[in-house]
Coordinates of C-alpha atoms in Angstrom, one line a residue:
M686 CA 0.0 0.0 0.0
T687 CA 1.3 3.4 -0.9
E688 CA 2.5 5.4 2.1
N689 CA 0.8 8.7 2.6
K690 CA 3.8 11.1 2.6
P691 CA 3.6 14.9 2.5
Q692 CA 4.2 16.5 -0.9
R693 CA 6.9 19.1 -1.7
I694 CA 5.6 22.6 -0.9
P695 CA 7.1 26.1 -1.1
N696 CA 9.8 27.1 1.3
I697 CA 9.3 29.7 4.1
A698 CA 10.1 32.7 1.9
E699 CA 7.8 31.5 -0.9
K700 CA 5.2 30.7 1.7
K701 CA 5.4 34.2 3.1
N702 CA 4.8 35.7 -0.3
L703 CA 1.7 33.6 -0.7
V704 CA 0.4 34.6 2.7
D705 CA 1.0 38.3 2.0
R706 CA -1.1 38.1 -1.1
R707 CA -4.0 36.2 0.5
R708 CA -5.5 36.3 4.0
L709 CA -7.8 33.6 5.3
G710 CA -11.0 35.5 4.8
E711 CA -10.0 36.4 1.2
L712 CA -9.2 32.8 0.4
L713 CA -12.6 31.6 1.6
V714 CA -14.4 34.4 -0.4
E715 CA -12.3 33.5 -3.5
T716 CA -13.2 29.8 -3.3
G717 CA -16.9 30.7 -2.9
L718 CA -17.3 29.2 0.6
L719 CA -18.0 32.6 2.2
T720 CA -19.8 35.7 1.0
R721 CA -18.0 39.1 1.4
E722 CA -20.9 40.3 3.6
N723 CA -20.5 37.4 6.0
L724 CA -16.7 38.0 6.1
K725 CA -17.3 41.7 7.0
D726 CA -19.7 40.8 9.8
A727 CA -17.3 38.1 11.1
L728 CA -14.3 40.6 11.1
E729 CA -16.4 43.1 13.0
A730 CA -17.3 40.4 15.6
Q731 CA -13.7 39.4 15.9
K732 CA -12.6 42.9 17.1
G733 CA -11.7 42.8 20.8
T734 CA -12.4 39.1 21.3
G735 CA -8.9 37.7 20.6
K736 CA -10.4 34.8 18.7
R737 CA -9.2 33.5 15.4
L738 CA -11.3 34.4 12.4
G739 CA -11.8 30.7 11.6
Q740 CA -13.3 30.1 15.1
I741 CA -15.6 33.1 14.7
L742 CA -16.9 31.7 11.3
M743 CA -17.4 28.2 12.8
D744 CA -19.2 29.6 15.9
R745 CA -21.6 31.4 13.5
H746 CA -22.1 28.1 11.5
L747 CA -21.0 29.9 8.3
I748 CA -18.4 27.4 7.5
S749 CA -17.1 24.0 8.8
E750 CA -13.7 23.2 10.0
E751 CA -13.0 20.8 7.1
E752 CA -14.0 23.5 4.6
I753 CA -11.5 25.9 6.0
A754 CA -8.8 23.3 5.8
F755 CA -9.6 22.3 2.2
A756 CA -9.8 25.9 1.1
L757 CA -6.3 26.6 2.4
A758 CA -4.9 23.3 1.1
M759 CA -6.2 23.9 -2.4
Q760 CA -5.2 27.5 -2.6
L761 CA -1.8 27.2 -1.0
K762 CA -1.0 23.9 -2.8
I763 CA 0.0 22.1 0.4
P764 CA -1.4 18.6 1.3
F765 CA -4.4 18.0 3.5
M766 CA -3.6 15.2 6.0
D767 CA -6.2 12.9 7.4
L768 CA -4.6 12.0 10.8
T769 CA -7.3 9.5 11.8
D770 CA -5.1 6.4 11.0
Y771 CA -1.9 8.1 9.9
P772 CA 1.2 6.4 11.5
I773 CA 3.5 8.8 13.4
K774 CA 6.7 7.6 15.0
E775 CA 7.3 8.4 18.7
K776 CA 10.7 10.1 17.9
V777 CA 8.9 12.4 15.4
I778 CA 6.0 13.4 17.6
E779 CA 8.4 14.3 20.5
T780 CA 10.5 16.7 18.4
I781 CA 8.0 19.5 19.4
P782 CA 7.0 19.8 23.0
E783 CA 3.3 19.1 23.9
H784 CA 2.5 22.6 25.2
I785 CA 3.8 24.2 21.9
C786 CA 1.7 21.7 19.8
K787 CA -1.4 22.6 21.8
R788 CA -0.8 26.3 21.7
F789 CA -0.4 26.4 17.9
Y790 CA -2.6 23.4 17.1
C791 CA 0.1 21.6 15.3
I792 CA 1.7 18.1 15.3
P793 CA 4.9 16.7 13.7
I794 CA 4.2 13.8 11.4
D795 CA 7.5 13.0 9.7
K796 CA 11.2 13.8 9.7
K797 CA 13.7 13.4 7.0
E798 CA 17.3 14.7 7.5
N799 CA 16.9 18.4 8.4
I800 CA 13.2 18.7 7.2
L801 CA 10.3 18.3 9.7
H802 CA 6.9 17.8 8.2
V803 CA 4.3 19.4 10.5
S804 CA 0.5 19.2 10.2
M805 CA -1.2 22.4 11.4
A806 CA -4.6 24.0 11.6
D807 CA -3.4 27.4 10.5
P808 CA -0.5 27.4 8.1
L809 CA -0.9 31.2 7.7
D810 CA 0.5 31.8 11.2
L811 CA 4.0 33.0 10.4
N812 CA 4.8 33.5 14.1
M813 CA 4.2 29.8 14.6
M814 CA 6.5 28.9 11.7
K815 CA 9.3 31.0 13.1
E816 CA 9.0 29.5 16.6
L817 CA 8.8 26.0 15.4
Q818 CA 12.0 26.6 13.4
F819 CA 13.7 28.1 16.5
V820 CA 12.6 25.3 18.8
T821 CA 13.5 22.4 16.5
G822 CA 16.3 23.8 14.5
L823 CA 14.8 22.2 11.4
N824 CA 13.2 23.4 8.2
I825 CA 9.5 23.3 8.6
H826 CA 7.3 21.9 5.8
P827 CA 3.7 22.5 6.6
A828 CA 0.6 20.3 5.9
I829 CA -3.0 21.0 6.9
S830 CA -5.3 19.1 9.3
T831 CA -8.3 20.1 11.3
A832 CA -7.8 21.3 14.9
T833 CA -10.1 18.6 16.1
Q834 CA -7.9 15.8 14.5
I835 CA -4.7 17.4 15.8
H836 CA -6.2 17.6 19.3
E837 CA -7.3 13.9 19.2
R838 CA -3.9 12.7 18.1
L839 CA -2.1 14.7 20.8
Q840 CA -4.6 13.4 23.5
K841 CA -4.2 9.8 22.2
Y842 CA -0.4 10.0 22.5
Y843 CA 0.1 12.0 25.7
H844 CA -3.1 11.2 27.6
P845 CA -4.4 7.8 26.3
D846 CA -6.6 7.1 29.3
T847 CA -8.7 10.3 29.0
S848 CA -8.7 10.6 25.2
I849 CA -10.8 7.5 24.4
S850 CA -14.1 8.7 25.6
D851 CA -13.5 12.2 24.1
V852 CA -12.6 10.9 20.7
G853 CA -15.6 8.5 20.7
A854 CA -18.0 11.5 21.5
E855 CA -16.4 13.5 18.7
L856 CA -16.7 10.7 16.2
A857 CA -20.3 10.2 17.1
K858 CA -21.0 13.7 15.9
E859 CA -19.2 13.2 12.5
D860 CA -21.1 12.4 9.3
F861 CA -19.5 9.6 7.4
L862 CA -20.0 8.5 3.8
E863 CA -19.7 4.9 2.7
F864 CA -19.4 4.4 -1.0
Y865 CA -20.6 1.3 -2.8
P866 CA -19.6 1.6 -6.5
E867 CA -21.3 -0.5 -9.2
E868 CA -19.7 -3.9 -9.3
E869 CA -17.8 -4.1 -12.5
E870 CA -14.5 -5.6 -13.5
I871 CA -11.7 -3.1 -13.7
D872 CA -8.5 -3.4 -15.6
D873 CA -5.0 -3.1 -14.2
E874 CA -4.7 0.6 -15.2
E875 CA -7.9 1.5 -13.3
E876 CA -6.8 -0.6 -10.3
A877 CA -3.4 1.2 -10.3
A878 CA -5.2 4.6 -10.5
L879 CA -7.5 3.6 -7.6
N880 CA -4.5 2.7 -5.4
N881 CA -2.8 6.0 -6.3
L882 CA -5.8 8.0 -5.3
Q883 CA -6.5 6.0 -2.1
D884 CA -4.4 8.1 0.1
S885 CA -4.8 11.4 -1.8
P886 CA -6.4 14.5 -0.1
F887 CA -8.7 14.6 -3.1
V888 CA -10.5 11.5 -1.8
K889 CA -11.6 13.5 1.3
M890 CA -12.3 16.6 -0.8
V891 CA -14.7 14.8 -3.2
D892 CA -16.3 13.1 -0.2
L893 CA -16.8 16.5 1.5
V894 CA -18.3 18.0 -1.7
I895 CA -20.9 15.2 -1.9
K896 CA -21.6 15.3 1.8
N897 CA -22.2 19.0 1.9
A898 CA -24.5 18.8 -1.1
I899 CA -26.6 16.1 0.5
K900 CA -26.8 18.1 3.8
K901 CA -28.0 21.2 1.9
G902 CA -30.7 19.3 0.1
A903 CA -29.1 19.7 -3.4
S904 CA -30.5 17.6 -6.3
D905 CA -27.4 17.9 -8.5
I906 CA -23.7 18.6 -8.2
H907 CA -22.0 20.2 -11.2
V908 CA -18.2 19.9 -11.5
E909 CA -17.2 22.3 -14.3
A910 CA -13.8 22.9 -15.8
Q911 CA -13.3 26.6 -16.6
E912 CA -10.3 28.3 -18.2
H913 CA -8.4 29.1 -15.0
Y914 CA -10.3 27.2 -12.3
V915 CA -12.7 24.4 -11.5
R916 CA -16.2 25.5 -10.4
I917 CA -18.4 23.3 -8.3
R918 CA -22.1 24.3 -8.1
N919 CA -25.1 22.7 -6.3
R920 CA -28.6 22.8 -7.6
I921 CA -30.7 23.6 -4.6
D922 CA -34.5 24.2 -4.9
G923 CA -34.1 24.1 -8.7
V924 CA -31.5 26.9 -8.8
L925 CA -27.7 26.5 -9.3
Q926 CA -25.6 28.0 -6.5
D927 CA -21.9 28.3 -6.3
A928 CA -20.3 25.9 -3.7
I929 CA -16.6 26.2 -4.1
K930 CA -13.9 27.2 -6.7
L931 CA -10.7 25.1 -7.0
P932 CA -7.4 25.6 -8.8
K933 CA -7.3 24.4 -12.4
W934 CA -4.7 21.7 -11.7
T935 CA -7.2 19.8 -9.4
Q936 CA -9.6 19.1 -12.2
P937 CA -8.2 15.8 -13.7
V938 CA -7.7 14.3 -10.2
I939 CA -11.2 15.1 -9.1
I940 CA -12.8 13.7 -12.2
S941 CA -10.7 10.5 -11.9
R942 CA -11.9 10.1 -8.3
I943 CA -15.5 10.5 -9.4
K944 CA -15.0 8.0 -12.3
V945 CA -13.4 5.4 -10.0
L946 CA -16.3 5.6 -7.5
S947 CA -19.0 5.3 -10.3
G948 CA -17.3 2.5 -12.1
M949 CA -16.4 4.4 -15.3
D950 CA -13.4 4.0 -17.5
I951 CA -10.9 6.6 -16.2
A952 CA -8.8 6.3 -19.4
E953 CA -11.6 7.4 -21.7
K954 CA -11.8 11.2 -21.8
R955 CA -13.1 11.7 -25.3
L956 CA -16.6 10.3 -24.9
P957 CA -19.5 10.9 -22.4
Q958 CA -19.9 8.2 -19.8
D959 CA -22.6 7.3 -17.2
G960 CA -22.3 5.6 -13.9
R961 CA -23.9 5.1 -10.5
I962 CA -22.7 5.2 -6.9
R963 CA -24.5 4.1 -3.7
V964 CA -23.8 6.2 -0.7
R965 CA -24.7 5.5 2.9
T966 CA -24.9 8.5 5.2
K967 CA -25.7 8.7 8.9
E968 CA -29.4 9.3 8.1
S969 CA -30.2 7.2 5.1
P970 CA -28.8 5.6 1.9
V971 CA -28.6 7.8 -1.1
D972 CA -28.2 6.9 -4.8
L973 CA -25.9 9.0 -7.0
R974 CA -26.2 9.0 -10.8
V975 CA -23.1 10.3 -12.5
S976 CA -22.6 11.6 -16.0
T977 CA -19.4 13.0 -17.6
L978 CA -19.1 15.1 -20.7
P979 CA -16.0 16.3 -22.5
T980 CA -15.9 20.1 -22.8
F981 CA -13.5 22.6 -24.3
Y982 CA -11.6 23.2 -21.0
G983 CA -11.8 19.5 -19.8
E984 CA -14.3 17.0 -18.6
K985 CA -17.4 18.1 -16.8
A986 CA -19.2 15.8 -14.3
V987 CA -22.8 16.1 -13.0
I988 CA -23.9 14.0 -10.0
R989 CA -27.6 13.6 -9.6
I990 CA -28.6 13.0 -5.9
L991 CA -31.5 10.6 -5.6
N992 CA -32.6 10.9 -2.0
K993 CA -34.8 8.0 -1.1
Q994 CA -36.8 10.2 1.3
T995 CA -38.4 11.8 -1.8
A996 CA -39.9 8.4 -2.7
S997 CA -41.6 8.3 0.7
L998 CA -43.7 11.4 0.1
S999 CA -47.4 10.9 0.6
M1000 CA -50.0 12.6 -1.6
D1001 CA -50.8 15.0 1.2
M1002 CA -47.2 16.1 1.2
L1003 CA -47.1 17.1 -2.5
G1004 CA -48.4 20.6 -1.8
F1005 CA -51.6 20.2 -4.0
R1006 CA -54.8 22.0 -3.0
E1007 CA -57.1 19.8 -1.0
E1008 CA -59.8 19.6 -3.7
N1009 CA -57.2 18.5 -6.3
I1010 CA -55.8 15.9 -3.9
N1011 CA -59.4 14.4 -3.6
I1012 CA -59.8 14.4 -7.4
L1013 CA -56.4 12.7 -7.8
R1014 CA -57.4 10.1 -5.2
G1015 CA -60.5 9.5 -7.2
F1016 CA -58.4 8.9 -10.3
I1017 CA -56.2 6.2 -8.7
E1018 CA -59.1 4.4 -7.1
R1019 CA -60.4 3.5 -10.6
P1020 CA -59.8 -0.1 -11.7
Q1021 CA -58.7 1.0 -15.2
G1022 CA -57.8 4.0 -17.3
M1023 CA -54.8 6.2 -17.9
I1024 CA -53.6 9.1 -15.6
L1025 CA -51.1 11.5 -17.2
I1026 CA -48.8 13.8 -15.3
T1027 CA -47.4 16.6 -17.4
G1028 CA -44.8 19.4 -17.0
P1029 CA -41.3 20.3 -18.0
T1030 CA -38.1 18.5 -16.7
G1031 CA -37.7 19.2 -12.9
S1032 CA -41.4 19.9 -12.2
G1033 CA -41.8 17.0 -9.7
K1034 CA -43.6 14.6 -12.0
T1035 CA -41.7 11.5 -10.7
S1036 CA -42.4 12.4 -7.1
T1037 CA -46.1 12.6 -7.9
L1038 CA -46.0 9.2 -9.6
Y1039 CA -44.3 7.6 -6.6
A1040 CA -46.8 9.2 -4.3
C1041 CA -49.7 7.7 -6.3
M1042 CA -48.1 4.3 -6.3
R1043 CA -47.5 4.6 -2.5
E1044 CA -51.2 5.3 -2.1
V1045 CA -52.4 2.2 -4.1
R1046 CA -49.7 -0.2 -2.9
S1047 CA -51.0 -3.2 -1.0
D1048 CA -50.7 -6.9 -0.8
A1049 CA -53.8 -7.3 -3.1
V1050 CA -52.3 -5.2 -5.9
N1051 CA -49.6 -6.1 -8.4
I1052 CA -47.7 -2.9 -9.4
I1053 CA -45.1 -3.0 -12.2
T1054 CA -43.0 0.0 -13.3
V1055 CA -41.0 0.6 -16.5
E1056 CA -38.4 3.3 -15.8
D1057 CA -35.3 4.8 -17.5
P1058 CA -33.6 4.9 -15.1
I1059 CA -35.0 3.6 -11.9
E1060 CA -34.7 6.7 -9.7
Y1061 CA -36.1 5.4 -6.4
E1062 CA -36.3 1.9 -5.1
M1063 CA -39.7 1.2 -3.5
S1064 CA -40.5 -2.0 -1.6
G1065 CA -43.7 -3.9 -2.6
I1066 CA -43.6 -3.1 -6.3
N1067 CA -41.8 -4.6 -9.3
Q1068 CA -39.5 -2.2 -11.0
V1069 CA -38.0 -2.8 -14.5
Q1070 CA -34.9 -0.9 -15.8
I1071 CA -34.8 0.1 -19.5
N1072 CA -31.6 -1.2 -21.2
E1073 CA -31.7 -0.4 -24.9
K1074 CA -28.3 -2.0 -25.5
V1075 CA -29.8 -5.4 -25.1
G1076 CA -33.2 -4.6 -26.6
L1077 CA -35.1 -3.8 -23.3
T1078 CA -37.0 -0.8 -24.7
F1079 CA -40.3 0.7 -23.4
P1080 CA -42.5 -1.1 -26.0
F1081 CA -40.8 -4.5 -25.6
I1082 CA -41.1 -4.5 -21.8
L1083 CA -44.7 -3.2 -21.9
R1084 CA -45.7 -6.1 -24.0
S1085 CA -44.1 -8.5 -21.6
I1086 CA -45.4 -7.1 -18.4
L1087 CA -49.0 -7.2 -19.6
R1088 CA -48.6 -10.9 -19.4
Q1089 CA -47.5 -10.6 -15.8
D1090 CA -51.1 -10.0 -14.5
P1091 CA -50.5 -6.4 -13.3
N1092 CA -53.2 -4.2 -11.7
V1093 CA -51.2 -1.0 -12.0
V1094 CA -48.6 -0.2 -14.6
M1095 CA -46.3 2.9 -14.3
V1096 CA -44.5 4.0 -17.5
G1097 CA -41.8 6.5 -16.7
E1098 CA -42.4 8.6 -19.8
I1099 CA -44.3 8.3 -23.1
R1100 CA -41.8 9.1 -25.7
D1101 CA -43.0 7.5 -29.0
R1102 CA -46.0 6.2 -30.8
E1103 CA -45.5 2.6 -30.0
T1104 CA -45.2 3.2 -26.3
A1105 CA -48.3 5.4 -26.3
E1106 CA -50.3 2.9 -28.2
I1107 CA -49.5 0.0 -25.9
A1108 CA -50.1 2.1 -22.8
L1109 CA -53.5 3.4 -24.0
Q1110 CA -54.6 -0.1 -25.0
A1111 CA -53.5 -1.5 -21.6
S1112 CA -55.7 1.1 -19.9
L1113 CA -58.7 -0.2 -21.8
T1114 CA -58.1 -3.8 -20.9
G1115 CA -58.4 -3.6 -17.1
H1116 CA -55.2 -1.9 -16.1
L1117 CA -54.6 1.4 -14.3
V1118 CA -51.8 3.1 -16.2
L1119 CA -49.7 6.0 -14.8
S1120 CA -47.3 7.9 -17.0
T1121 CA -45.8 11.3 -17.8
L1122 CA -45.6 13.7 -20.8
H1123 CA -43.6 16.9 -21.5
T1124 CA -46.3 19.5 -22.1
N1125 CA -46.9 23.0 -20.7
D1126 CA -50.4 22.4 -19.3
A1127 CA -53.1 19.7 -18.9
P1128 CA -55.2 20.3 -22.1
S1129 CA -52.0 20.2 -24.2
A1130 CA -51.5 16.6 -23.2
V1131 CA -54.3 15.6 -25.6
T1132 CA -52.8 17.4 -28.6
R1133 CA -49.4 15.9 -27.7
L1134 CA -50.8 12.3 -27.9
V1135 CA -52.5 13.2 -31.2
D1136 CA -49.2 14.6 -32.6
I1137 CA -47.5 11.3 -31.6
G1138 CA -50.1 9.5 -33.8
M1139 CA -52.8 8.3 -31.4
P1140 CA -56.4 8.3 -32.7
P1141 CA -58.6 10.8 -30.8
Y1142 CA -61.2 8.1 -30.0
L1143 CA -58.6 6.0 -28.2
I1144 CA -57.5 9.0 -26.2
A1145 CA -61.0 10.0 -25.3
S1146 CA -62.0 6.5 -24.1
S1147 CA -58.8 5.7 -22.1
V1148 CA -57.5 8.9 -20.4
V1149 CA -59.4 9.6 -17.1
G1150 CA -57.5 12.7 -16.0
V1151 CA -54.5 14.9 -16.6
I1152 CA -52.4 16.7 -13.9
A1153 CA -50.1 19.5 -14.9
Q1154 CA -47.7 20.8 -12.3
R1155 CA -44.7 23.1 -11.5
L1156 CA -42.4 23.5 -8.6
V1157 CA -42.0 27.0 -7.0
R1158 CA -39.7 27.9 -4.2
V1159 CA -41.1 28.5 -0.7
I1160 CA -40.2 31.7 1.2
C1161 CA -37.7 31.1 4.0
P1162 CA -39.6 31.2 7.3
R1163 CA -36.7 32.6 9.2
C1164 CA -36.3 35.8 7.1
K1165 CA -39.8 36.2 5.9
E1166 CA -41.1 39.8 5.9
E1167 CA -44.1 41.7 4.5
Y1168 CA -43.6 44.1 1.7
I1169 CA -45.4 46.0 -1.1
P1170 CA -44.4 44.8 -4.6
S1171 CA -43.4 47.4 -7.2
S1172 CA -45.9 48.6 -9.7
E1173 CA -44.0 46.6 -12.4
E1174 CA -44.5 43.3 -10.5
L1175 CA -48.1 44.0 -9.8
S1176 CA -48.9 45.0 -13.3
R1177 CA -47.8 41.6 -14.5
I1178 CA -50.7 40.0 -12.5
S1179 CA -53.1 42.9 -13.3
M1180 CA -52.9 44.5 -9.9
S1181 CA -52.1 48.0 -8.7
Q1182 CA -50.6 49.4 -5.5
N1183 CA -53.8 51.4 -4.8
E1184 CA -55.9 48.4 -4.1
L1185 CA -54.0 45.3 -2.8
P1186 CA -56.4 42.4 -2.2
F1187 CA -54.0 40.7 0.3
K1188 CA -50.6 41.0 1.9
F1189 CA -47.4 40.1 0.0
Y1190 CA -44.3 38.5 1.6
R1191 CA -40.7 37.8 0.6
G1192 CA -37.5 36.5 2.1
T1193 CA -34.7 39.0 2.9
G1194 CA -32.0 36.3 2.9
C1195 CA -30.2 34.6 5.9
A1196 CA -27.7 31.9 6.7
A1197 CA -30.5 29.3 6.8
C1198 CA -31.4 29.8 3.2
N1199 CA -27.9 30.7 1.9
N1200 CA -29.1 34.3 1.4
T1201 CA -31.5 33.3 -1.3
G1202 CA -34.7 34.1 0.6
Y1203 CA -36.2 30.7 -0.2
K1204 CA -36.1 27.3 1.6
G1205 CA -37.6 24.3 0.0
R1206 CA -40.2 23.9 -2.8
T1207 CA -43.9 23.2 -3.2
S1208 CA -46.2 22.4 -6.1
I1209 CA -48.7 24.4 -8.1
E1210 CA -51.0 22.3 -10.2
E1211 CA -54.0 22.1 -12.5
V1212 CA -56.2 19.0 -12.7
M1213 CA -58.3 18.3 -15.8
I1214 CA -61.1 15.7 -15.4
M1215 CA -62.0 14.0 -18.7
G1216 CA -65.7 14.5 -18.5
Y1217 CA -68.4 13.9 -21.2
K1218 CA -68.0 17.3 -22.8
I1219 CA -64.2 17.1 -23.1
R1220 CA -64.4 13.6 -24.5
E1221 CA -66.8 14.8 -27.1
L1222 CA -64.5 17.7 -28.1
I1223 CA -61.5 15.3 -28.4
Q1224 CA -63.3 12.9 -30.6
S1225 CA -64.4 15.8 -32.9
G1226 CA -60.8 17.0 -33.2
A1227 CA -61.2 20.3 -31.3
S1228 CA -58.3 22.6 -30.7
V1229 CA -56.4 22.8 -27.4
D1230 CA -58.0 26.2 -26.7
N1231 CA -61.5 24.8 -27.0
I1232 CA -60.6 21.9 -24.7
R1233 CA -59.1 24.3 -22.2
D1234 CA -62.3 26.5 -22.2
A1235 CA -64.4 23.4 -21.6
A1236 CA -62.1 22.2 -18.8
L1237 CA -62.4 25.7 -17.1
V1238 CA -66.2 25.5 -17.3
T1239 CA -66.2 22.1 -15.7
G1240 CA -64.2 23.4 -12.7
M1241 CA -60.5 23.1 -13.6
T1242 CA -58.3 25.8 -11.9
T1243 CA -55.3 26.9 -13.9
L1244 CA -51.7 26.8 -12.9
G1245 CA -51.8 30.6 -12.7
F1246 CA -54.7 30.5 -10.2
S1247 CA -52.9 27.9 -8.1
G1248 CA -49.8 30.0 -8.1
L1249 CA -51.8 33.1 -7.1
E1250 CA -53.3 31.1 -4.2
M1251 CA -49.7 30.4 -3.0
I1252 CA -48.9 34.1 -3.2
R1253 CA -52.1 35.0 -1.2
K1254 CA -51.2 32.4 1.5
G1255 CA -47.7 33.9 1.8
I1256 CA -46.0 30.7 0.7
T1257 CA -44.2 32.0 -2.4
T1258 CA -43.6 35.2 -4.3
I1259 CA -44.8 36.8 -7.5
E1260 CA -41.4 36.3 -9.1
E1261 CA -41.5 32.5 -8.5
V1262 CA -45.0 32.1 -9.9
L1263 CA -44.3 34.1 -13.0
K1264 CA -41.1 32.1 -13.6
A1265 CA -43.1 28.8 -13.4
V1266 CA -46.2 30.0 -15.3
F1267 CA -44.9 31.5 -18.4
Q1268 CA -48.0 31.4 -20.6
K1269 CA -50.2 34.5 -20.3
E1270 CA -53.4 32.5 -20.8
E1271 CA -52.6 30.5 -17.7
M1272 CA -52.3 33.6 -15.5
T1273 CA -55.2 34.9 -13.4
T1274 CA -55.7 37.7 -11.0
I1275 CA -58.1 38.3 -8.1
C1276 CA -60.7 41.1 -8.4
S1277 CA -60.1 43.5 -5.5
H1278 CA -63.8 44.2 -5.3
C1279 CA -65.5 40.8 -5.3
G1280 CA -62.4 38.6 -4.7
K1281 CA -63.0 36.2 -7.5
A1282 CA -60.4 34.8 -9.9
V1283 CA -60.3 36.5 -13.3
S1284 CA -58.1 36.0 -16.4
V1285 CA -55.5 38.6 -16.9
D1286 CA -56.8 39.2 -20.4
F1287 CA -60.0 40.8 -18.9
R1288 CA -60.2 44.5 -18.7
D1289 CA -63.2 44.5 -16.3
C1290 CA -64.3 41.9 -13.8
P1291 CA -67.1 39.8 -15.5
F1292 CA -68.7 39.2 -12.1
C1293 CA -68.9 42.7 -10.6
K1294 CA -67.9 45.0 -13.5
N1295 CA -65.0 46.4 -11.4
P1296 CA -62.2 47.7 -13.7
L1297 CA -59.1 45.5 -13.4
V1298 CA -56.9 47.5 -15.7
P1299 CA -56.2 51.3 -14.9
T1300 CA -57.9 53.5 -17.5
C1301 CA -58.1 57.2 -18.1
T1302 CA -61.3 58.8 -16.7
S1303 CA -61.5 61.1 -19.7
C1304 CA -60.8 59.0 -22.8
G1305 CA -61.2 55.5 -21.2
R1306 CA -57.9 54.2 -22.7
I1307 CA -55.6 51.9 -20.8
V1308 CA -52.8 53.7 -18.8
E1309 CA -50.0 52.7 -16.5
A1310 CA -50.5 52.9 -12.8
D1311 CA -47.6 55.3 -12.3
W1312 CA -48.5 57.7 -15.1
V1313 CA -49.3 61.3 -14.1
V1314 CA -50.8 62.5 -17.4
C1315 CA -52.7 60.5 -20.0
P1316 CA -50.6 60.5 -23.2
H1317 CA -53.7 60.2 -25.3
C1318 CA -55.9 63.2 -24.1
R1319 CA -53.5 65.0 -21.7
N1320 CA -55.9 64.4 -18.8
D1321 CA -54.4 64.6 -15.3
L1322 CA -54.4 61.1 -13.9
K1323 CA -53.3 62.0 -10.3
P1324 CA -54.7 64.9 -8.3

């Protein structure tokens, strides 16, 4: 096994130049681990306390001990040492007295001729470097470890009787990751690369990146090679956020580590690759889907985090309105028919499918799914993975599973004519079929199936309901505050600052939400019931607009109205709803006079005739809320 030896690092003069150019706070800001505002607050809090900046940041839960160490290691190009099982000889550890080691949080780890390798918590402390040189009479080569690990090793060596319980308590607080790569045969070159990486600080660094992403609730990790650095971003609540920036020279080693874990060919850098990793954290097992892509500046890796807790969501936890939940329950209680869930990528369709299957799952029901890939493993159902390389396609598997006596069939996505035809026919022959489509709203699902090549009579007789949904971010409860939106924001939902029908809220940004103002996501939805009138329109080849109008008459509430309800309840913001509902015809407003939902296309409320759009009292033309003079007739709009 390769011995974990410290690497060659700059001498003291070179080190001083590096330190002069960068202070600890600036390094953390540069790597993206700390915002400049948080740094400024921490420096103010440090004044007069005598505490180190790193301690202030950790006390405020702005950064972890490991993150500080990795930031220094990457920027200063000195090794990070994991002291947990690192062998240190007695003669080496005694070269520096115990009281000096504890004062500076350092520990000698190796000695060769006149060079002493010392692992320390703060390599930027030049006074420590000078004193260690004076005490030992040796040239000091620094490495980085966390203060906790250094304290544990010193306690274990100098006070073995008292250190055991303390170390056990500290380890109980730590979060560990256990990796279970896909079991594939690896060649000698991959095995040699694995052994070389085994003791590398990049092993811990990649583990830390994944662990922090899981802790923050990220759905994806992006490792992107740029021209002069490597950028790591996490997708949290549907939005990419910078996590850390690393030097350019770390990119090939990080990608190699990810490839080794996911069972990819580390020698292949010209073609995209896919892999999978199983991770066990302290809380629960997590599946990671890994994809690499060659780009201009080097390979990019994206790690999709499939948290199994998402598969355990019940229908009541989806965020749907109560009346829509009852309608959806009515759909899945039917013995046969097709239920379609539509929306763009990342709108929560898969979570809704799993919630439906969780609702109907029982010992008396045979559920079979066809997925590409299987995102969440669920007990009590039979899940089949698509594998086009060996001919396991959606149509081929669908034909086979219909001979397996299923009660419920879940098709991950309807992509082509053949899959759609088999799924629709299965729904007519005594099976309940659940599937997804990529459409903007519920009525468009019908025209999408027609475009694929399905006859209208087959659609009308088999589809029992369509659910369209989006995900919007929830306002962070810790920094939530009331505010009055600008006239521009209100005009987009046909409201004015003069008559606000309810209170508006937003998040100001805090440490809990990473200064975004949002924490978590919820659903907005529209549910279309395939009633007699809509079936008749489908069979006659009606347009999507006619189908939508008929659905609205029969009680369907649009995505826009669902989003407006979320704004009224103070759950989300105007910006989030407008981002999710981008079609004008889906948007609705609430009449400030009668309180009923009205389309934004209406100039006056059809229920109470109250004007919804500001108009000039003289010429009657539409004006902006903040105009002083009507540009058409020169009438004064404001007294």
